[in-house]
Amino acid sequence: MRFISWNVNGIRACAGKGFMDYFSAADADIFCIQESKMQEGQLKLDMPGYKQFWYSADKKGYSGTAVFTKKEPVSVEKGMGIDIHDHEGRLIKLDMGDFYFITVYVPNSQNELKRLDYRMQWEDDFRSYVGNLKKEKPVIICGDMNVAHKEIDIKNPDTNHKNPGFTDEEREKMTLLLESGFTDSFRYKYPDAKDEYSWWSYRMKARERNVGWRIDYFLVSDDAKDKIIDSKIHQEIMGSDHCPVELEIDF
């Protein structure tokens, strides 16, 4: 099976930059987006053969996720079931029978780390949530997790240690998530790959110079990591300040 995840930074804008061309060419079994920035129904995407599941934030033009899947899920749940986290459209869980599939848009700690405390609470609650799920069957997590885990995952680690997405606190939470029983599929396949990023600032020609961060992931519960065939970062695909990431797995 082939899965794709892409933070589109506004699906309506991305739709005008070739989103459907890439979606059609990708022909993924499940295709996820984050940061849709719209309310359900504001844009209709013609996707024959796919079921569409949208989860919008209460606040218009903010956050939001969606999943497009060829196979009908057993069930679909939106949010973690924790009220403080479930107003920004950040998580969709699909029960696919043999495994759970989750797309997530993790909260950004924001300038001056003003949302870092909330982010820490999110991380703990999310780790508990997915930990309970993997007791039942394998779990695949994808999305913009808003953290570059290791120094190899960011172009300029020395100057970013206290910036949102690369604080010690955020990186430690990712370490705890992985240690709780999850595998970073890209590092599993390519432990030493450098200059492999999925997000670039719009400023100072960062993408042109490949001054980026790897903050978009496919995580696989450890009981299914031997099923990973490949994990890719599609830096060649434009249309957002993020690029798509892909997982191929033998389910």
Short mmCIF file of C-alpha atoms in Angstrom, two decimals:
data_model
loop_
_atom_site.label_atom_id
_atom_site.label_comp_id
_atom_site.label_asym_id
_atom_site.label_seq_id
_atom_site.Cartn_x
_atom_site.Cartn_y
_atom_site.Cartn_z
CA MET A 1 0.00 0.00 0.00
CA ARG A 2 1.11 3.54 -0.69
CA PHE A 3 0.28 6.51 1.51
CA ILE A 4 1.01 10.21 1.00
CA SER A 5 0.85 13.10 3.46
CA TRP A 6 1.15 16.78 2.55
CA ASN A 7 0.80 20.00 4.51
CA VAL A 8 -0.75 22.06 1.72
CA ASN A 9 -0.78 25.37 3.66
CA GLY A 10 -4.26 26.15 2.40
CA ILE A 11 -5.93 23.65 0.08
CA ARG A 12 -7.75 26.34 -1.90
CA ALA A 13 -4.46 28.05 -2.73
CA CYS A 14 -2.73 24.73 -3.40
CA ALA A 15 -5.55 23.66 -5.70
CA GLY A 16 -4.59 26.58 -7.91
CA LYS A 17 -0.97 25.38 -7.97
CA GLY A 18 -1.43 21.90 -9.35
CA PHE A 19 -2.69 19.95 -6.33
CA MET A 20 -5.07 17.76 -8.32
CA ASP A 21 -2.44 17.02 -10.95
CA TYR A 22 -0.16 15.63 -8.25
CA PHE A 23 -2.99 13.86 -6.44
CA SER A 24 -4.05 12.06 -9.63
CA ALA A 25 -0.51 11.13 -10.61
CA ALA A 26 0.30 9.87 -7.11
CA ASP A 27 -2.59 7.38 -7.14
CA ALA A 28 -2.11 6.70 -3.42
CA ASP A 29 -4.24 4.26 -1.46
CA ILE A 30 -4.61 6.94 1.22
CA PHE A 31 -3.73 10.61 0.71
CA CYS A 32 -3.77 13.02 3.66
CA ILE A 33 -3.48 16.77 3.93
CA GLN A 34 -2.83 19.10 6.83
CA GLU A 35 -3.47 22.82 7.21
CA SER A 36 -6.45 22.76 4.87
CA LYS A 37 -7.44 26.24 6.15
CA MET A 38 -11.08 25.90 5.14
CA GLN A 39 -14.48 24.82 6.36
CA GLU A 40 -15.89 21.67 4.83
CA GLY A 41 -17.74 22.48 1.63
CA GLN A 42 -15.80 25.63 0.73
CA LEU A 43 -13.98 23.68 -1.97
CA LYS A 44 -15.21 20.62 -3.80
CA LEU A 45 -12.51 18.24 -5.03
CA ASP A 46 -13.49 15.73 -7.71
CA MET A 47 -11.86 12.47 -6.59
CA PRO A 48 -13.56 9.48 -8.23
CA GLY A 49 -12.87 6.28 -6.31
CA TYR A 50 -11.97 8.04 -3.07
CA LYS A 51 -13.89 8.60 0.14
CA GLN A 52 -13.27 12.08 1.57
CA PHE A 53 -13.14 12.89 5.29
CA TRP A 54 -12.63 16.50 6.37
CA TYR A 55 -12.05 17.92 9.85
CA SER A 56 -12.11 21.71 10.05
CA ALA A 57 -11.13 24.00 12.89
CA ASP A 58 -13.83 26.02 14.63
CA LYS A 59 -11.85 29.10 13.61
CA LYS A 60 -12.30 29.83 9.92
CA GLY A 61 -9.22 29.73 7.68
CA TYR A 62 -7.10 27.95 10.30
CA SER A 63 -5.53 24.52 10.69
CA GLY A 64 -7.67 21.56 9.53
CA THR A 65 -6.98 18.08 8.14
CA ALA A 66 -8.46 15.75 5.55
CA VAL A 67 -8.07 12.14 4.43
CA PHE A 68 -8.88 10.71 0.99
CA THR A 69 -8.97 6.91 0.91
CA LYS A 70 -9.75 4.33 -1.76
CA LYS A 71 -10.78 1.70 0.78
CA GLU A 72 -13.82 2.32 2.93
CA PRO A 73 -12.74 2.53 6.59
CA VAL A 74 -14.42 0.44 9.24
CA SER A 75 -14.89 3.69 11.16
CA VAL A 76 -13.67 7.30 11.24
CA GLU A 77 -13.11 9.44 14.32
CA LYS A 78 -12.16 13.11 14.44
CA GLY A 79 -10.14 14.41 17.36
CA MET A 80 -8.72 12.65 20.42
CA GLY A 81 -11.89 12.92 22.44
CA ILE A 82 -10.23 15.53 24.68
CA ASP A 83 -12.09 18.84 24.51
CA ILE A 84 -9.08 21.13 24.87
CA HIS A 85 -7.53 19.59 21.74
CA ASP A 86 -10.59 19.03 19.60
CA HIS A 87 -11.49 22.48 18.26
CA GLU A 88 -8.72 22.97 15.70
CA GLY A 89 -9.32 20.08 13.29
CA ARG A 90 -5.95 18.49 14.00
CA LEU A 91 -6.46 14.71 13.97
CA ILE A 92 -8.42 12.13 11.99
CA LYS A 93 -8.27 8.42 12.82
CA LEU A 94 -9.33 5.72 10.39
CA ASP A 95 -9.87 2.11 11.42
CA MET A 96 -8.71 0.27 8.30
CA GLY A 97 -9.36 -3.20 9.69
CA ASP A 98 -5.80 -4.51 9.88
CA PHE A 99 -4.40 -1.24 11.23
CA TYR A 100 -5.25 2.23 12.47
CA PHE A 101 -4.31 5.17 10.27
CA ILE A 102 -3.93 8.64 11.77
CA THR A 103 -3.22 11.96 10.13
CA VAL A 104 -2.21 14.76 12.47
CA TYR A 105 -1.28 18.43 12.40
CA VAL A 106 0.61 19.01 15.65
CA PRO A 107 0.24 22.50 17.18
CA ASN A 108 3.07 24.95 16.56
CA SER A 109 4.70 26.42 19.66
CA GLN A 110 4.54 29.83 17.95
CA ASN A 111 6.72 32.91 18.21
CA GLU A 112 8.39 33.42 21.58
CA LEU A 113 7.19 29.90 22.41
CA LYS A 114 3.95 31.34 23.70
CA ARG A 115 2.14 28.04 23.04
CA LEU A 116 4.90 25.71 24.23
CA ASP A 117 3.11 24.73 27.45
CA TYR A 118 0.01 23.77 25.48
CA ARG A 119 2.17 21.90 23.00
CA MET A 120 3.67 19.86 25.85
CA GLN A 121 0.18 18.90 27.04
CA TRP A 122 -0.80 17.95 23.48
CA GLU A 123 2.30 15.75 23.15
CA ASP A 124 1.60 13.85 26.36
CA ASP A 125 -2.06 13.33 25.53
CA PHE A 126 -1.28 12.30 21.96
CA ARG A 127 1.35 9.79 23.09
CA SER A 128 -1.15 8.26 25.49
CA TYR A 129 -3.85 8.20 22.78
CA VAL A 130 -1.76 6.39 20.16
CA GLY A 131 -0.23 4.15 22.83
CA ASN A 132 -3.65 2.81 23.69
CA LEU A 133 -4.44 2.25 20.02
CA LYS A 134 -1.32 0.21 19.33
CA LYS A 135 -2.31 -2.22 22.08
CA GLU A 136 -5.11 -3.27 19.72
CA LYS A 137 -3.33 -3.42 16.34
CA PRO A 138 -0.62 -1.69 14.29
CA VAL A 139 -0.79 2.11 13.98
CA ILE A 140 0.44 4.39 11.21
CA ILE A 141 0.79 8.09 12.00
CA CYS A 142 1.44 10.72 9.37
CA GLY A 143 1.48 14.46 9.16
CA ASP A 144 3.15 17.71 10.06
CA MET A 145 4.52 17.05 13.53
CA ASN A 146 6.13 20.48 13.78
CA VAL A 147 9.48 19.25 15.09
CA ALA A 148 12.85 18.50 13.54
CA HIS A 149 13.87 15.60 15.73
CA LYS A 150 17.64 15.44 15.29
CA GLU A 151 20.30 17.88 14.12
CA ILE A 152 20.49 15.95 10.84
CA ASP A 153 16.85 16.95 10.25
CA ILE A 154 17.53 20.69 10.02
CA LYS A 155 19.93 22.73 7.94
CA ASN A 156 21.13 25.08 10.69
CA PRO A 157 20.80 23.36 14.06
CA ASP A 158 23.18 25.66 15.94
CA THR A 159 21.13 28.80 15.34
CA ASN A 160 17.71 27.20 15.90
CA HIS A 161 17.99 25.52 19.30
CA LYS A 162 15.50 27.85 20.98
CA ASN A 163 13.17 28.32 18.03
CA PRO A 164 9.73 26.68 17.76
CA GLY A 165 10.05 23.25 16.22
CA PHE A 166 13.60 22.67 17.45
CA THR A 167 13.48 23.30 21.18
CA ASP A 168 14.90 20.69 23.52
CA GLU A 169 11.42 20.21 24.93
CA GLU A 170 9.78 19.43 21.59
CA ARG A 171 12.57 17.16 20.46
CA GLU A 172 12.43 15.25 23.74
CA LYS A 173 8.69 14.66 23.27
CA MET A 174 9.39 13.14 19.85
CA THR A 175 12.04 10.93 21.43
CA LEU A 176 9.52 9.78 24.04
CA LEU A 177 6.93 9.03 21.34
CA LEU A 178 9.40 6.91 19.39
CA GLU A 179 10.62 5.15 22.53
CA SER A 180 7.01 4.31 23.40
CA GLY A 181 6.94 1.96 20.41
CA PHE A 182 7.06 3.86 17.10
CA THR A 183 9.53 3.98 14.22
CA ASP A 184 10.39 7.01 12.10
CA SER A 185 10.03 5.33 8.71
CA PHE A 186 12.35 7.68 6.83
CA ARG A 187 15.22 7.29 9.32
CA TYR A 188 14.55 3.54 9.46
CA LYS A 189 15.30 3.35 5.74
CA TYR A 190 17.82 6.20 5.48
CA PRO A 191 19.49 6.72 8.87
CA ASP A 192 22.30 8.92 7.53
CA ALA A 193 20.56 10.82 4.71
CA LYS A 194 21.39 14.53 4.85
CA ASP A 195 19.73 17.59 3.31
CA GLU A 196 16.39 15.78 3.23
CA TYR A 197 13.81 18.34 4.29
CA SER A 198 10.04 18.73 3.98
CA TRP A 199 9.54 22.41 4.91
CA TRP A 200 11.26 25.64 3.93
CA SER A 201 10.59 29.21 4.98
CA TYR A 202 9.24 31.49 2.27
CA ARG A 203 11.94 33.99 3.22
CA MET A 204 15.46 34.45 1.83
CA LYS A 205 15.01 31.91 -0.99
CA ALA A 206 15.22 29.12 1.60
CA ARG A 207 13.80 26.43 -0.65
CA GLU A 208 15.97 27.42 -3.58
CA ARG A 209 18.98 27.06 -1.28
CA ASN A 210 17.52 23.96 0.46
CA VAL A 211 17.73 25.59 3.89
CA GLY A 212 15.00 23.44 5.35
CA TRP A 213 13.57 21.33 8.15
CA ARG A 214 12.25 17.76 8.16
CA ILE A 215 9.05 18.11 10.15
CA ASP A 216 6.64 15.89 8.18
CA TYR A 217 6.69 12.21 9.08
CA PHE A 218 5.32 8.74 8.67
CA LEU A 219 5.63 6.88 11.97
CA VAL A 220 4.86 3.17 12.15
CA SER A 221 4.28 1.20 15.33
CA ASP A 222 7.21 -1.09 15.97
CA ASP A 223 5.15 -4.24 15.41
CA ALA A 224 4.82 -3.28 11.73
CA LYS A 225 8.21 -1.70 10.98
CA ASP A 226 9.42 -4.84 9.19
CA LYS A 227 6.62 -4.22 6.68
CA ILE A 228 8.09 -0.84 5.59
CA ILE A 229 9.16 -1.01 1.94
CA ASP A 230 10.19 2.62 1.42
CA SER A 231 9.77 6.12 2.79
CA LYS A 232 10.24 9.15 0.55
CA ILE A 233 10.34 12.93 0.66
CA HIS A 234 9.15 14.51 -2.58
CA GLN A 235 11.13 17.74 -2.61
CA GLU A 236 10.42 18.16 -6.32
CA ILE A 237 6.70 18.81 -5.72
CA MET A 238 5.77 22.48 -5.40
CA GLY A 239 2.54 24.18 -4.36
CA SER A 240 3.16 24.70 -0.63
CA ASP A 241 5.97 25.62 1.74
CA HIS A 242 5.96 21.89 2.61
CA CYS A 243 6.46 19.01 0.20
CA PRO A 244 4.66 15.64 0.28
CA VAL A 245 6.07 12.64 2.12
CA GLU A 246 5.31 9.04 1.22
CA LEU A 247 5.22 5.62 2.85
CA GLU A 248 5.12 2.33 0.99
CA ILE A 249 4.28 -0.56 3.28
CA ASP A 250 3.28 -4.20 2.86
CA PHE A 251 -0.17 -4.38 4.43
#
